[in-house]
Tab-separated table of C-alpha atoms in Angstrom:
chain	number	residue	atom	x	y	z
A	1	UNK	CA	124.249	64.871	84.032
A	2	UNK	CA	122.022	67.665	84.792
A	3	UNK	CA	118.789	65.547	84.753
A	4	UNK	CA	120.575	63.211	87.197
A	5	UNK	CA	121.526	66.098	89.414
A	6	UNK	CA	117.890	67.125	89.627
A	7	UNK	CA	116.652	63.587	90.468
A	8	UNK	CA	119.226	63.280	93.209
A	9	UNK	CA	118.835	66.718	94.522
A	10	UNK	CA	118.691	67.133	98.282
A	11	UNK	CA	115.298	68.889	99.453
A	12	UNK	CA	114.440	70.586	102.656
A	13	UNK	CA	111.051	71.536	103.783
A	14	UNK	CA	109.164	73.320	106.721
A	15	UNK	CA	105.793	72.073	105.728
A	16	UNK	CA	102.789	73.659	103.929
A	17	UNK	CA	103.125	77.042	105.542
A	18	UNK	CA	106.252	78.995	106.494
A	19	UNK	CA	104.790	80.908	109.262
A	20	UNK	CA	104.228	79.990	112.860
A	21	UNK	CA	102.589	82.031	115.645
A	22	UNK	CA	103.508	81.299	119.352
A	23	UNK	CA	102.292	82.796	122.599
A	24	UNK	CA	104.857	84.547	124.865
A	25	UNK	CA	106.497	82.313	127.478
A	26	UNK	CA	105.122	79.175	125.536
A	27	UNK	CA	106.944	76.421	123.573
A	28	UNK	CA	106.812	76.253	119.853
A	29	UNK	CA	107.674	73.524	117.329
A	30	UNK	CA	109.748	74.754	114.375
A	31	UNK	CA	109.188	71.785	111.922
A	32	UNK	CA	111.731	70.727	109.318
A	33	UNK	CA	112.186	67.336	107.235
A	34	UNK	CA	114.702	66.443	104.297
A	35	UNK	CA	114.459	64.122	101.360
A	36	UNK	CA	117.193	62.623	99.174
A	37	UNK	CA	116.845	59.896	96.572
A	38	UNK	CA	120.439	58.196	97.053
A	39	UNK	CA	120.549	58.398	100.881
A	40	UNK	CA	122.955	60.261	103.139
A	41	UNK	CA	125.999	59.756	105.121
A	42	UNK	CA	127.657	62.064	107.768
A	43	UNK	CA	124.738	64.549	107.010
A	44	UNK	CA	124.836	67.864	108.908
A	45	UNK	CA	122.049	69.916	109.759
A	46	UNK	CA	122.065	73.448	111.352
A	47	UNK	CA	119.365	75.702	112.474
A	48	UNK	CA	120.026	79.409	112.309
A	49	UNK	CA	118.206	82.322	113.753
A	50	UNK	CA	118.074	85.477	111.453
A	51	UNK	CA	120.745	83.841	109.206
A	52	UNK	CA	123.522	84.250	111.509
A	53	UNK	CA	123.025	83.002	114.932
A	54	UNK	CA	123.315	79.256	115.175
A	55	UNK	CA	120.774	77.579	117.693
A	56	UNK	CA	121.145	74.051	116.864
A	57	UNK	CA	123.890	71.818	115.071
A	58	UNK	CA	123.571	68.262	114.608
A	59	UNK	CA	125.030	65.164	112.681
A	60	UNK	CA	123.666	61.987	111.388
A	61	UNK	CA	126.058	59.181	110.478
A	62	UNK	CA	123.583	57.181	108.242
A	63	UNK	CA	119.729	56.184	107.883
A	64	UNK	CA	120.218	53.586	110.641
A	65	UNK	CA	121.265	55.966	113.483
A	66	UNK	CA	119.637	58.935	115.122
A	67	UNK	CA	121.342	62.524	115.063
A	68	UNK	CA	123.652	63.291	117.718
A	69	UNK	CA	124.143	66.806	119.086
A	70	UNK	CA	127.226	69.005	118.150
A	71	UNK	CA	126.139	72.240	119.638
A	72	UNK	CA	122.957	74.138	120.583
A	73	UNK	CA	121.288	76.996	122.391
A	74	UNK	CA	120.142	75.942	125.960
A	75	UNK	CA	116.454	76.735	125.084
A	76	UNK	CA	116.383	74.616	121.832
A	77	UNK	CA	115.340	70.793	122.102
A	78	UNK	CA	115.710	68.264	119.002
A	79	UNK	CA	112.413	66.470	118.563
A	80	UNK	CA	112.881	64.844	115.330
A	81	UNK	CA	113.925	61.209	114.192
A	82	UNK	CA	115.730	60.070	111.071
A	83	UNK	CA	115.388	56.263	111.619
A	84	UNK	CA	111.623	56.401	110.866
A	85	UNK	CA	109.881	57.071	107.604
A	86	UNK	CA	110.378	60.796	107.554
A	87	UNK	CA	113.804	62.470	107.964
A	88	UNK	CA	112.587	64.822	110.792
A	89	UNK	CA	114.956	67.248	112.106
A	90	UNK	CA	112.488	69.557	113.652
A	91	UNK	CA	113.225	71.497	117.012
A	92	UNK	CA	111.428	73.050	119.697
A	93	UNK	CA	112.078	76.546	121.148
A	94	UNK	CA	111.199	76.643	124.670
A	95	UNK	CA	109.826	79.731	126.635
A	96	UNK	CA	109.750	82.131	123.680
A	97	UNK	CA	110.129	85.707	124.039
A	98	UNK	CA	109.029	88.617	121.904
A	99	UNK	CA	112.738	88.874	121.127
A	100	UNK	CA	112.695	85.448	119.526
A	101	UNK	CA	110.401	86.435	116.674
A	102	UNK	CA	112.075	86.499	113.234
A	103	UNK	CA	113.386	84.131	110.508
A	104	UNK	CA	114.466	80.576	111.385
A	105	UNK	CA	116.543	78.614	108.815
A	106	UNK	CA	116.867	74.840	108.587
A	107	UNK	CA	120.071	74.229	106.690
A	108	UNK	CA	121.201	70.595	105.618
A	109	UNK	CA	124.410	69.499	104.003
A	110	UNK	CA	124.829	65.806	102.554
A	111	UNK	CA	128.490	64.737	101.761
A	112	UNK	CA	127.142	61.769	99.875
A	113	UNK	CA	125.593	64.017	97.182
A	114	UNK	CA	128.836	65.669	96.676
A	115	UNK	CA	128.244	68.039	99.483
A	116	UNK	CA	124.829	69.088	98.113
A	117	UNK	CA	123.176	71.565	100.537
A	118	UNK	CA	119.641	72.913	100.760
A	119	UNK	CA	117.721	74.990	103.193
A	120	UNK	CA	114.189	76.275	104.128
A	121	UNK	CA	112.969	79.148	106.137
A	122	UNK	CA	110.190	79.656	108.551
A	123	UNK	CA	109.005	82.864	110.229
A	124	UNK	CA	108.057	83.044	113.890
A	125	UNK	CA	105.734	85.665	115.380
A	126	UNK	CA	105.302	86.026	118.972
A	127	UNK	CA	102.227	87.395	120.578
A	128	UNK	CA	100.737	88.283	124.078
A	129	UNK	CA	97.556	86.349	123.424
A	130	UNK	CA	95.844	84.561	120.601
A	131	UNK	CA	93.269	86.566	119.056
A	132	UNK	CA	90.141	84.734	117.713
A	133	UNK	CA	89.041	85.808	114.171
A	134	UNK	CA	85.738	87.601	114.253
A	135	UNK	CA	83.659	85.956	111.521
A	136	UNK	CA	80.457	88.083	112.328
A	137	UNK	CA	80.734	90.331	109.298
A	138	UNK	CA	81.547	87.422	107.085
A	139	UNK	CA	78.587	85.390	108.432
A	140	UNK	CA	76.335	88.473	107.783
A	141	UNK	CA	77.384	88.869	104.343
A	142	UNK	CA	76.952	85.095	103.568
A	143	UNK	CA	73.649	85.358	105.136
A	144	UNK	CA	72.468	88.398	102.943
A	145	UNK	CA	73.745	86.990	99.803
A	146	UNK	CA	72.251	83.697	100.530
A	147	UNK	CA	68.920	85.289	101.208
A	148	UNK	CA	68.965	87.307	98.100
A	149	UNK	CA	69.809	84.287	95.912
A	150	UNK	CA	66.930	82.405	97.563
A	151	UNK	CA	64.521	85.296	97.000
A	152	UNK	CA	65.606	85.454	93.284
A	153	UNK	CA	65.095	81.659	92.928
A	154	UNK	CA	61.652	82.073	94.625
A	155	UNK	CA	60.754	84.760	92.298
A	156	UNK	CA	61.764	82.866	89.297
A	157	UNK	CA	59.653	79.954	90.297
A	158	UNK	CA	56.562	82.280	90.888
A	159	UNK	CA	57.171	83.759	87.461
A	160	UNK	CA	57.048	80.537	85.643
A	161	UNK	CA	54.068	79.316	87.671
A	162	UNK	CA	52.144	82.385	86.820
A	163	UNK	CA	53.039	82.209	83.138
A	164	UNK	CA	52.086	78.522	83.143
A	165	UNK	CA	48.618	79.508	84.510
A	166	UNK	CA	48.074	82.397	82.134
A	167	UNK	CA	49.086	80.138	79.198
A	168	UNK	CA	46.787	77.459	80.252
A	169	UNK	CA	43.794	80.128	80.560
A	170	UNK	CA	44.473	81.445	77.188
A	171	UNK	CA	44.494	78.064	75.766
A	172	UNK	CA	41.176	77.337	77.389
A	173	UNK	CA	39.687	80.446	75.831
A	174	UNK	CA	40.930	79.548	72.463
A	175	UNK	CA	39.245	76.106	72.806
A	176	UNK	CA	35.915	77.884	73.577
A	177	UNK	CA	36.107	80.232	70.744
A	178	UNK	CA	36.902	77.319	68.251
A	179	UNK	CA	34.130	75.181	69.609
A	180	UNK	CA	31.643	78.213	69.419
A	181	UNK	CA	32.520	78.993	65.743
A	182	UNK	CA	31.744	75.545	64.777
A	183	UNK	CA	28.335	75.112	66.238
A	184	UNK	CA	25.382	73.889	63.985
A	185	UNK	CA	23.097	76.826	63.571
A	186	UNK	CA	20.265	74.827	61.939
A	187	UNK	CA	17.795	75.219	64.621
A	188	UNK	CA	18.085	78.892	64.825
A	189	UNK	CA	17.449	79.193	61.040
A	190	UNK	CA	20.419	81.337	60.599
A	191	UNK	CA	22.002	82.161	57.239
A	192	UNK	CA	24.936	80.053	56.506
A	193	UNK	CA	23.436	76.958	58.359
A	194	UNK	CA	24.224	73.437	57.345
A	195	UNK	CA	20.383	72.614	56.821
A	196	UNK	CA	19.230	72.130	53.527
A	197	UNK	CA	17.094	75.156	52.183
A	198	UNK	CA	13.712	74.066	50.815
A	199	UNK	CA	13.153	74.638	47.125
A	200	UNK	CA	10.377	77.306	46.434
A	201	UNK	CA	7.069	75.663	45.573
A	202	UNK	CA	6.218	75.270	41.908
A	203	UNK	CA	3.387	77.339	40.595
């Protein structure tokens, strides 16, 4: 029974990140979707601000019907849909103010799953203006590190070439020495030559 409960569990999600940033006096989307393996009937969903203030309350009869409004804050607009592929119950908060910054909770209750309920939370930050991230320092660091790696690779290549040339030069000298020590010294009449020495004349 516990395994079945896990399989049929209601899940609610606000996406990959649970933080949203909005400009003062702009509109902001607060995303939320839900999933259930056995479907839903008379499903109820509610959006809360800072856990206590209800800002949107809706109900969905079945998968074949769109949600209908039960109650809402005048600045909140429903923009989701539940007859499509995703059970989207997202809302838009209009003309956000600094006082709107805080925690928003998307709460879902499904009577078809023995009133199973679940929620997900998203945090809203309201700013006066969007600040572009200055990546200058990062780019400088990356450039310096890349340059050092490049110099290191170049140094290693030069070292290998120099060692290769030195090795070839030493090998050439060894060949010369071997060749010199094996020369025939017959013409020079040196001792140890390969020429046959004449026998002393007989008296």
